[in-house]
Amino acid sequence: MLYSEKVMDHFTHPRNLGKMDDADGVGEVGNAKCGDIMKIYIKVNDGIITDVKFNTFGCGSAIASSSMATEMIKGKPIAQALELSNKAVVEALDGLPAHKLHCSVLAEEAVRAAVKDYYDKHGIAYDPQQFKDFDCVACHEGHCG
């Protein structure tokens, strides 16, 4: 089987799907060229991510990665969300096909972009090195279309 049961479950029954109008931070990554665009919204209260939503335009792996990433950061401190890695997302999904690993990278980058947006909007200082350029790395490495 190409996809794990967890990937199929998160694709067919995505968690935290939707838009958040009053988000404290919004992160959007990806591009139309590679076909996957992820947008993650976070609500933060006392440094804890109290709510999270996502909208993803892309394949099943992208939707499943977004869904799993939101589940993994909900209720967690911001600092912990920044530590979310694409590897952790892949492991939580019981694996992704090699040519779909870029989807988990996008999920990690979308979370980081949402946190950076939150920091920027609230004047919270951070190390710029912590936030490298958000671009579809997989596209540059030739893993997409």
Tab-separated table of N, CA and C in Angstrom:
chain	number	residue	atom	x	y	z
A	1	MET	N	0.848	-1.194	0.000
A	1	MET	CA	0.000	0.000	0.000
A	1	MET	C	0.888	1.250	0.000
A	2	LEU	N	0.521	2.211	-0.813
A	2	LEU	CA	1.310	3.426	-0.965
A	2	LEU	C	1.220	4.330	0.260
A	3	TYR	N	0.015	4.466	0.845
A	3	TYR	CA	-0.181	5.364	1.980
A	3	TYR	C	-0.605	4.591	3.228
A	4	SER	N	-0.108	5.039	4.371
A	4	SER	CA	-0.474	4.399	5.636
A	4	SER	C	-1.939	4.704	5.965
A	5	GLU	N	-2.497	3.920	6.890
A	5	GLU	CA	-3.870	4.160	7.335
A	5	GLU	C	-4.005	5.550	7.954
A	6	LYS	N	-2.958	5.978	8.680
A	6	LYS	CA	-3.011	7.309	9.314
A	6	LYS	C	-3.053	8.415	8.270
A	7	VAL	N	-2.273	8.277	7.201
A	7	VAL	CA	-2.295	9.280	6.133
A	7	VAL	C	-3.697	9.326	5.534
A	8	MET	N	-4.260	8.164	5.236
A	8	MET	CA	-5.596	8.112	4.643
A	8	MET	C	-6.645	8.697	5.587
A	9	ASP	N	-6.516	8.418	6.884
A	9	ASP	CA	-7.464	8.930	7.871
A	9	ASP	C	-7.405	10.453	7.949
A	10	HIS	N	-6.187	11.012	8.000
A	10	HIS	CA	-6.042	12.473	8.085
A	10	HIS	C	-6.419	13.158	6.771
A	11	PHE	N	-6.294	12.424	5.653
A	11	PHE	CA	-6.700	12.985	4.365
A	11	PHE	C	-8.226	12.990	4.245
A	12	THR	N	-8.861	11.879	4.612
A	12	THR	CA	-10.317	11.785	4.452
A	12	THR	C	-11.084	12.447	5.596
A	13	HIS	N	-10.460	12.574	6.762
A	13	HIS	CA	-11.085	13.232	7.919
A	13	HIS	C	-10.110	14.226	8.534
A	14	PRO	N	-9.779	15.295	7.800
A	14	PRO	CA	-8.775	16.239	8.318
A	14	PRO	C	-9.215	16.911	9.612
A	15	ARG	N	-8.266	17.030	10.538
A	15	ARG	CA	-8.504	17.700	11.815
A	15	ARG	C	-8.182	19.177	11.659
A	16	ASN	N	-8.947	20.033	12.331
A	16	ASN	CA	-8.674	21.476	12.390
A	16	ASN	C	-8.741	22.175	11.036
A	17	LEU	N	-9.535	21.625	10.145
A	17	LEU	CA	-9.692	22.225	8.823
A	17	LEU	C	-10.525	23.492	8.921
A	18	GLY	N	-10.114	24.535	8.225
A	18	GLY	CA	-10.902	25.753	8.178
A	18	GLY	C	-10.061	27.003	8.289
A	19	LYS	N	-10.764	28.122	8.345
A	19	LYS	CA	-10.131	29.433	8.389
A	19	LYS	C	-10.374	30.043	9.769
A	20	MET	N	-9.468	30.887	10.204
A	20	MET	CA	-9.625	31.565	11.489
A	20	MET	C	-9.494	33.065	11.245
A	21	ASP	N	-10.613	33.779	11.379
A	21	ASP	CA	-10.616	35.210	11.088
A	21	ASP	C	-9.846	36.040	12.115
A	22	ASP	N	-9.804	35.572	13.368
A	22	ASP	CA	-9.148	36.351	14.424
A	22	ASP	C	-7.828	35.723	14.865
A	23	ALA	N	-7.122	35.103	13.919
A	23	ALA	CA	-5.863	34.421	14.229
A	23	ALA	C	-4.811	35.392	14.764
A	24	ASP	N	-3.997	34.919	15.695
A	24	ASP	CA	-2.879	35.708	16.218
A	24	ASP	C	-1.665	35.594	15.298
A	25	GLY	N	-1.616	34.539	14.512
A	25	GLY	CA	-0.521	34.338	13.571
A	25	GLY	C	-1.010	33.499	12.403
A	26	VAL	N	-0.554	33.854	11.195
A	26	VAL	CA	-0.928	33.119	9.994
A	26	VAL	C	0.342	32.831	9.200
A	27	GLY	N	0.502	31.593	8.792
A	27	GLY	CA	1.650	31.221	7.978
A	27	GLY	C	1.192	30.587	6.682
A	28	GLU	N	1.690	31.107	5.563
A	28	GLU	CA	1.356	30.528	4.267
A	28	GLU	C	2.644	30.194	3.535
A	29	VAL	N	2.742	28.957	3.072
A	29	VAL	CA	3.931	28.507	2.352
A	29	VAL	C	3.518	27.693	1.134
A	30	GLY	N	4.490	27.461	0.276
A	30	GLY	CA	4.244	26.698	-0.937
A	30	GLY	C	4.049	27.635	-2.100
A	31	ASN	N	3.824	27.061	-3.256
A	31	ASN	CA	3.533	27.878	-4.424
A	31	ASN	C	2.771	27.060	-5.449
A	32	ALA	N	2.120	27.744	-6.338
A	32	ALA	CA	1.280	27.073	-7.328
A	32	ALA	C	2.109	26.183	-8.247
A	33	LYS	N	3.390	26.525	-8.441
A	33	LYS	CA	4.246	25.743	-9.332
A	33	LYS	C	4.392	24.302	-8.842
A	34	CYS	N	4.560	24.150	-7.528
A	34	CYS	CA	4.708	22.784	-7.027
A	34	CYS	C	3.346	22.196	-6.672
A	35	GLY	N	2.302	23.030	-6.709
A	35	GLY	CA	0.959	22.505	-6.550
A	35	GLY	C	0.440	22.423	-5.130
A	36	ASP	N	1.270	22.669	-4.140
A	36	ASP	CA	0.834	22.580	-2.751
A	36	ASP	C	0.965	23.939	-2.076
A	37	ILE	N	-0.127	24.440	-1.532
A	37	ILE	CA	-0.111	25.685	-0.770
A	37	ILE	C	-0.777	25.413	0.571
A	38	MET	N	-0.058	25.707	1.660
A	38	MET	CA	-0.582	25.493	3.006
A	38	MET	C	-0.695	26.816	3.730
A	39	LYS	N	-1.799	26.959	4.449
A	39	LYS	CA	-2.008	28.142	5.269
A	39	LYS	C	-2.411	27.639	6.661
A	40	ILE	N	-1.639	28.029	7.674
A	40	ILE	CA	-1.930	27.626	9.051
A	40	ILE	C	-2.211	28.868	9.881
A	41	TYR	N	-3.278	28.801	10.667
A	41	TYR	CA	-3.709	29.891	11.546
A	41	TYR	C	-3.535	29.435	12.992
A	42	ILE	N	-2.951	30.291	13.834
A	42	ILE	CA	-2.821	29.947	15.252
A	42	ILE	C	-3.434	31.021	16.141
A	43	LYS	N	-4.027	30.569	17.231
A	43	LYS	CA	-4.553	31.439	18.294
A	43	LYS	C	-3.679	31.151	19.507
A	44	VAL	N	-3.129	32.209	20.114
A	44	VAL	CA	-2.188	32.047	21.221
A	44	VAL	C	-2.703	32.763	22.465
A	45	ASN	N	-2.608	32.083	23.598
A	45	ASN	CA	-3.007	32.663	24.873
A	45	ASN	C	-1.948	32.296	25.907
A	46	ASP	N	-1.303	33.292	26.500
A	46	ASP	CA	-0.240	33.062	27.479
A	46	ASP	C	0.843	32.118	26.957
A	47	GLY	N	1.223	32.304	25.698
A	47	GLY	CA	2.306	31.509	25.118
A	47	GLY	C	1.925	30.107	24.701
A	48	ILE	N	0.628	29.764	24.830
A	48	ILE	CA	0.150	28.425	24.456
A	48	ILE	C	-0.729	28.541	23.208
A	49	ILE	N	-0.546	27.627	22.266
A	49	ILE	CA	-1.391	27.603	21.078
A	49	ILE	C	-2.718	26.967	21.475
A	50	THR	N	-3.724	27.806	21.655
A	50	THR	CA	-5.016	27.325	22.145
A	50	THR	C	-5.918	26.820	21.029
A	51	ASP	N	-5.684	27.311	19.812
A	51	ASP	CA	-6.470	26.831	18.676
A	51	ASP	C	-5.620	26.942	17.421
A	52	VAL	N	-5.902	26.078	16.484
A	52	VAL	CA	-5.159	26.066	15.228
A	52	VAL	C	-6.085	25.555	14.123
A	53	LYS	N	-5.978	26.179	12.965
A	53	LYS	CA	-6.763	25.771	11.791
A	53	LYS	C	-5.832	25.757	10.584
A	54	PHE	N	-6.260	25.053	9.537
A	54	PHE	CA	-5.458	25.069	8.314
A	54	PHE	C	-6.343	25.001	7.085
A	55	ASN	N	-5.815	25.540	6.009
A	55	ASN	CA	-6.372	25.386	4.665
A	55	ASN	C	-5.213	24.949	3.792
A	56	THR	N	-5.387	23.866	3.088
A	56	THR	CA	-4.335	23.368	2.210
A	56	THR	C	-4.902	23.078	0.841
A	57	PHE	N	-4.231	23.603	-0.154
A	57	PHE	CA	-4.547	23.281	-1.537
A	57	PHE	C	-3.431	22.356	-1.990
A	58	GLY	N	-3.746	21.103	-2.195
A	58	GLY	CA	-2.699	20.169	-2.598
A	58	GLY	C	-3.173	18.740	-2.574
A	59	CYS	N	-2.210	17.855	-2.632
A	59	CYS	CA	-2.489	16.424	-2.696
A	59	CYS	C	-2.866	15.870	-1.317
A	60	GLY	N	-3.228	14.605	-1.289
A	60	GLY	CA	-3.607	13.941	-0.049
A	60	GLY	C	-2.518	13.980	1.005
A	61	SER	N	-1.267	13.834	0.595
A	61	SER	CA	-0.155	13.874	1.548
A	61	SER	C	-0.002	15.259	2.165
A	62	ALA	N	-0.257	16.299	1.371
A	62	ALA	CA	-0.166	17.672	1.882
A	62	ALA	C	-1.275	17.930	2.901
A	63	ILE	N	-2.465	17.464	2.600
A	63	ILE	CA	-3.599	17.647	3.511
A	63	ILE	C	-3.368	16.852	4.799
A	64	ALA	N	-2.924	15.617	4.665
A	64	ALA	CA	-2.656	14.780	5.837
A	64	ALA	C	-1.533	15.374	6.691
A	65	SER	N	-0.486	15.890	6.052
A	65	SER	CA	0.633	16.503	6.780
A	65	SER	C	0.161	17.743	7.541
A	66	SER	N	-0.672	18.565	6.905
A	66	SER	CA	-1.207	19.760	7.557
A	66	SER	C	-2.056	19.377	8.763
A	67	SER	N	-2.929	18.409	8.562
A	67	SER	CA	-3.828	17.958	9.622
A	67	SER	C	-3.030	17.438	10.818
A	68	MET	N	-2.048	16.582	10.546
A	68	MET	CA	-1.234	16.007	11.629
A	68	MET	C	-0.427	17.094	12.335
A	69	ALA	N	0.155	18.010	11.579
A	69	ALA	CA	0.956	19.087	12.185
A	69	ALA	C	0.100	19.928	13.134
A	70	THR	N	-1.135	20.236	12.730
A	70	THR	CA	-1.994	21.043	13.605
A	70	THR	C	-2.322	20.284	14.889
A	71	GLU	N	-2.546	18.987	14.760
A	71	GLU	CA	-2.830	18.165	15.945
A	71	GLU	C	-1.634	18.153	16.899
A	72	MET	N	-0.428	18.152	16.318
A	72	MET	CA	0.793	18.051	17.120
A	72	MET	C	1.147	19.335	17.861
A	73	ILE	N	0.635	20.501	17.390
A	73	ILE	CA	0.977	21.765	18.065
A	73	ILE	C	-0.155	22.318	18.921
A	74	LYS	N	-1.354	21.828	18.721
A	74	LYS	CA	-2.512	22.339	19.471
A	74	LYS	C	-2.335	22.063	20.964
A	75	GLY	N	-2.505	23.130	21.764
A	75	GLY	CA	-2.368	22.995	23.208
A	75	GLY	C	-0.936	23.040	23.709
A	76	LYS	N	0.010	23.242	22.785
A	76	LYS	CA	1.430	23.246	23.140
A	76	LYS	C	1.966	24.681	23.224
A	77	PRO	N	3.051	24.857	23.987
A	77	PRO	CA	3.701	26.180	24.015
A	77	PRO	C	4.278	26.514	22.636
A	78	ILE	N	4.322	27.806	22.340
A	78	ILE	CA	4.880	28.280	21.067
A	78	ILE	C	6.270	27.690	20.809
A	79	ALA	N	7.117	27.701	21.835
A	79	ALA	CA	8.491	27.197	21.678
A	79	ALA	C	8.493	25.745	21.209
A	80	GLN	N	7.552	24.972	21.694
A	80	GLN	CA	7.468	23.567	21.298
A	80	GLN	C	7.005	23.444	19.845
A	81	ALA	N	6.106	24.326	19.429
A	81	ALA	CA	5.642	24.305	18.039
A	81	ALA	C	6.798	24.595	17.089
A	82	LEU	N	7.705	25.469	17.514
A	82	LEU	CA	8.873	25.788	16.675
A	82	LEU	C	9.802	24.601	16.502
A	83	GLU	N	9.735	23.663	17.425
A	83	GLU	CA	10.600	22.477	17.353
A	83	GLU	C	10.002	21.379	16.482
A	84	LEU	N	8.755	21.569	16.033
A	84	LEU	CA	8.116	20.554	15.192
A	84	LEU	C	8.954	20.353	13.936
A	85	SER	N	9.289	19.114	13.650
A	85	SER	CA	10.084	18.825	12.455
A	85	SER	C	9.261	18.025	11.460
A	86	ASN	N	9.641	18.137	10.191
A	86	ASN	CA	8.944	17.347	9.183
A	86	ASN	C	9.111	15.854	9.475
A	87	LYS	N	10.249	15.484	10.053
A	87	LYS	CA	10.494	14.077	10.401
A	87	LYS	C	9.463	13.593	11.429
A	88	ALA	N	9.159	14.439	12.423
A	88	ALA	CA	8.168	14.080	13.445
A	88	ALA	C	6.783	13.925	12.814
A	89	VAL	N	6.455	14.784	11.852
A	89	VAL	CA	5.163	14.700	11.160
A	89	VAL	C	5.078	13.388	10.386
A	90	VAL	N	6.152	13.058	9.655
A	90	VAL	CA	6.187	11.815	8.874
A	90	VAL	C	6.039	10.599	9.793
A	91	GLU	N	6.770	10.616	10.909
A	91	GLU	CA	6.680	9.496	11.860
A	91	GLU	C	5.274	9.359	12.426
A	92	ALA	N	4.645	10.498	12.756
A	92	ALA	CA	3.292	10.475	13.317
A	92	ALA	C	2.278	9.938	12.305
A	93	LEU	N	2.578	10.121	11.022
A	93	LEU	CA	1.700	9.615	9.956
A	93	LEU	C	2.051	8.179	9.555
A	94	ASP	N	3.007	7.578	10.248
A	94	ASP	CA	3.497	6.219	9.898
A	94	ASP	C	4.096	6.181	8.503
A	95	GLY	N	4.752	7.293	8.131
A	95	GLY	CA	5.500	7.331	6.876
A	95	GLY	C	4.767	7.983	5.720
A	96	LEU	N	5.567	8.478	4.787
A	96	LEU	CA	5.075	9.027	3.520
A	96	LEU	C	5.977	8.477	2.415
A	97	PRO	N	5.443	8.315	1.211
A	97	PRO	CA	6.305	7.908	0.092
A	97	PRO	C	7.404	8.955	-0.109
A	98	ALA	N	8.573	8.518	-0.530
A	98	ALA	CA	9.727	9.416	-0.678
A	98	ALA	C	9.402	10.660	-1.503
A	99	HIS	N	8.656	10.485	-2.585
A	99	HIS	CA	8.353	11.639	-3.452
A	99	HIS	C	7.299	12.567	-2.851
A	100	LYS	N	6.809	12.241	-1.656
A	100	LYS	CA	5.830	13.095	-0.985
A	100	LYS	C	6.369	13.687	0.317
A	101	LEU	N	7.632	13.443	0.623
A	101	LEU	CA	8.218	13.968	1.860
A	101	LEU	C	8.192	15.489	1.906
A	102	HIS	N	8.230	16.142	0.731
A	102	HIS	CA	8.195	17.608	0.705
A	102	HIS	C	6.921	18.156	1.352
A	103	CYS	N	5.858	17.364	1.370
A	103	CYS	CA	4.597	17.810	1.981
A	103	CYS	C	4.779	18.026	3.485
A	104	SER	N	5.554	17.144	4.117
A	104	SER	CA	5.798	17.293	5.552
A	104	SER	C	6.710	18.486	5.814
A	105	VAL	N	7.610	18.776	4.878
A	105	VAL	CA	8.480	19.955	5.006
A	105	VAL	C	7.625	21.220	4.942
A	106	LEU	N	6.659	21.239	4.043
A	106	LEU	CA	5.766	22.398	3.936
A	106	LEU	C	4.978	22.589	5.224
A	107	ALA	N	4.535	21.488	5.843
A	107	ALA	CA	3.783	21.590	7.095
A	107	ALA	C	4.653	22.221	8.185
A	108	GLU	N	5.894	21.770	8.289
A	108	GLU	CA	6.829	22.347	9.263
A	108	GLU	C	7.028	23.832	8.988
A	109	GLU	N	7.232	24.190	7.722
A	109	GLU	CA	7.472	25.589	7.361
A	109	GLU	C	6.238	26.460	7.607
A	110	ALA	N	5.041	25.915	7.385
A	110	ALA	CA	3.806	26.680	7.608
A	110	ALA	C	3.639	26.990	9.093
A	111	VAL	N	3.950	26.019	9.952
A	111	VAL	CA	3.879	26.245	11.401
A	111	VAL	C	4.873	27.333	11.794
A	112	ARG	N	6.099	27.230	11.295
A	112	ARG	CA	7.128	28.222	11.621
A	112	ARG	C	6.735	29.604	11.115
A	113	ALA	N	6.134	29.672	9.933
A	113	ALA	CA	5.708	30.954	9.365
A	113	ALA	C	4.596	31.573	10.214
A	114	ALA	N	3.691	30.741	10.735
A	114	ALA	CA	2.603	31.245	11.588
A	114	ALA	C	3.164	31.788	12.900
A	115	VAL	N	4.150	31.101	13.460
A	115	VAL	CA	4.783	31.568	14.707
A	115	VAL	C	5.524	32.878	14.455
A	116	LYS	N	6.244	32.954	13.340
A	116	LYS	CA	6.972	34.184	13.001
A	116	LYS	C	5.999	35.345	12.843
A	117	ASP	N	4.869	35.102	12.193
A	117	ASP	CA	3.849	36.136	12.018
A	117	ASP	C	3.312	36.586	13.382
A	118	TYR	N	3.097	35.636	14.272
A	118	TYR	CA	2.641	35.956	15.629
A	118	TYR	C	3.669	36.842	16.338
A	119	TYR	N	4.938	36.452	16.269
A	119	TYR	CA	6.011	37.243	16.885
A	119	TYR	C	6.042	38.666	16.309
A	120	ASP	N	5.959	38.756	14.968
A	120	ASP	CA	6.002	40.063	14.298
A	120	ASP	C	4.831	40.945	14.726
A	121	LYS	N	3.635	40.392	14.738
A	121	LYS	CA	2.426	41.155	15.086
A	121	LYS	C	2.429	41.630	16.534
A	122	HIS	N	3.112	40.884	17.407
A	122	HIS	CA	3.095	41.204	18.836
A	122	HIS	C	4.410	41.794	19.339
A	123	GLY	N	5.300	42.135	18.408
A	123	GLY	CA	6.558	42.783	18.776
A	123	GLY	C	7.440	41.928	19.666
A	124	ILE	N	7.371	40.611	19.481
A	124	ILE	CA	8.180	39.692	20.285
A	124	ILE	C	9.516	39.472	19.573
A	125	ALA	N	10.598	39.718	20.291
A	125	ALA	CA	11.939	39.562	19.702
A	125	ALA	C	12.244	38.087	19.457
A	126	TYR	N	12.973	37.826	18.388
A	126	TYR	CA	13.394	36.464	18.065
A	126	TYR	C	14.671	36.513	17.255
A	127	ASP	N	15.318	35.385	17.183
A	127	ASP	CA	16.545	35.263	16.406
A	127	ASP	C	16.153	35.017	14.943
A	128	PRO	N	16.477	35.946	14.035
A	128	PRO	CA	16.094	35.774	12.624
A	128	PRO	C	16.627	34.465	12.021
A	129	GLN	N	17.730	33.967	12.558
A	129	GLN	CA	18.292	32.708	12.056
A	129	GLN	C	17.330	31.534	12.282
A	130	GLN	N	16.438	31.718	13.259
A	130	GLN	CA	15.476	30.669	13.587
A	130	GLN	C	14.458	30.486	12.457
A	131	PHE	N	14.322	31.512	11.636
A	131	PHE	CA	13.340	31.481	10.558
A	131	PHE	C	14.037	31.683	9.230
A	132	LYS	N	14.437	30.587	8.615
A	132	LYS	CA	15.060	30.720	7.304
A	132	LYS	C	13.973	31.021	6.278
A	133	ASP	N	14.384	31.336	5.072
A	133	ASP	CA	13.407	31.679	4.042
A	133	ASP	C	12.411	30.552	3.855
A	134	PHE	N	11.146	30.921	3.772
A	134	PHE	CA	10.106	29.939	3.535
A	134	PHE	C	9.882	29.857	2.033
A	135	ASP	N	10.326	28.789	1.484
A	135	ASP	CA	10.174	28.570	0.061
A	135	ASP	C	10.053	27.066	-0.127
A	136	CYS	N	9.500	26.654	-1.211
A	136	CYS	CA	9.323	25.221	-1.418
A	136	CYS	C	10.678	24.581	-1.696
A	137	VAL	N	11.358	24.196	-0.628
A	137	VAL	CA	12.685	23.594	-0.705
A	137	VAL	C	12.657	22.390	-1.628
A	138	ALA	N	11.598	21.582	-1.505
A	138	ALA	CA	11.500	20.378	-2.313
A	138	ALA	C	11.517	20.690	-3.806
A	139	CYS	N	10.915	21.824	-4.186
A	139	CYS	CA	10.908	22.196	-5.600
A	139	CYS	C	12.333	22.442	-6.092
A	140	HIS	N	13.105	23.126	-5.247
A	140	HIS	CA	14.483	23.439	-5.614
A	140	HIS	C	15.353	22.193	-5.662
A	141	GLU	N	14.941	21.164	-4.920
A	141	GLU	CA	15.702	19.914	-4.901
A	141	GLU	C	15.186	18.949	-5.955
A	142	GLY	N	14.207	19.392	-6.740
A	142	GLY	CA	13.705	18.570	-7.847
A	142	GLY	C	12.732	17.488	-7.427
A	143	HIS	N	12.087	17.604	-6.255
A	143	HIS	CA	11.163	16.573	-5.802
A	143	HIS	C	9.734	16.819	-6.257
A	144	CYS	N	9.471	17.983	-6.808
A	144	CYS	CA	8.099	18.297	-7.234
A	144	CYS	C	7.992	18.266	-8.744
A	145	GLY	N	6.739	18.157	-9.179
A	145	GLY	CA	6.317	18.211	-10.570
A	145	GLY	C	7.395	18.375	-11.514
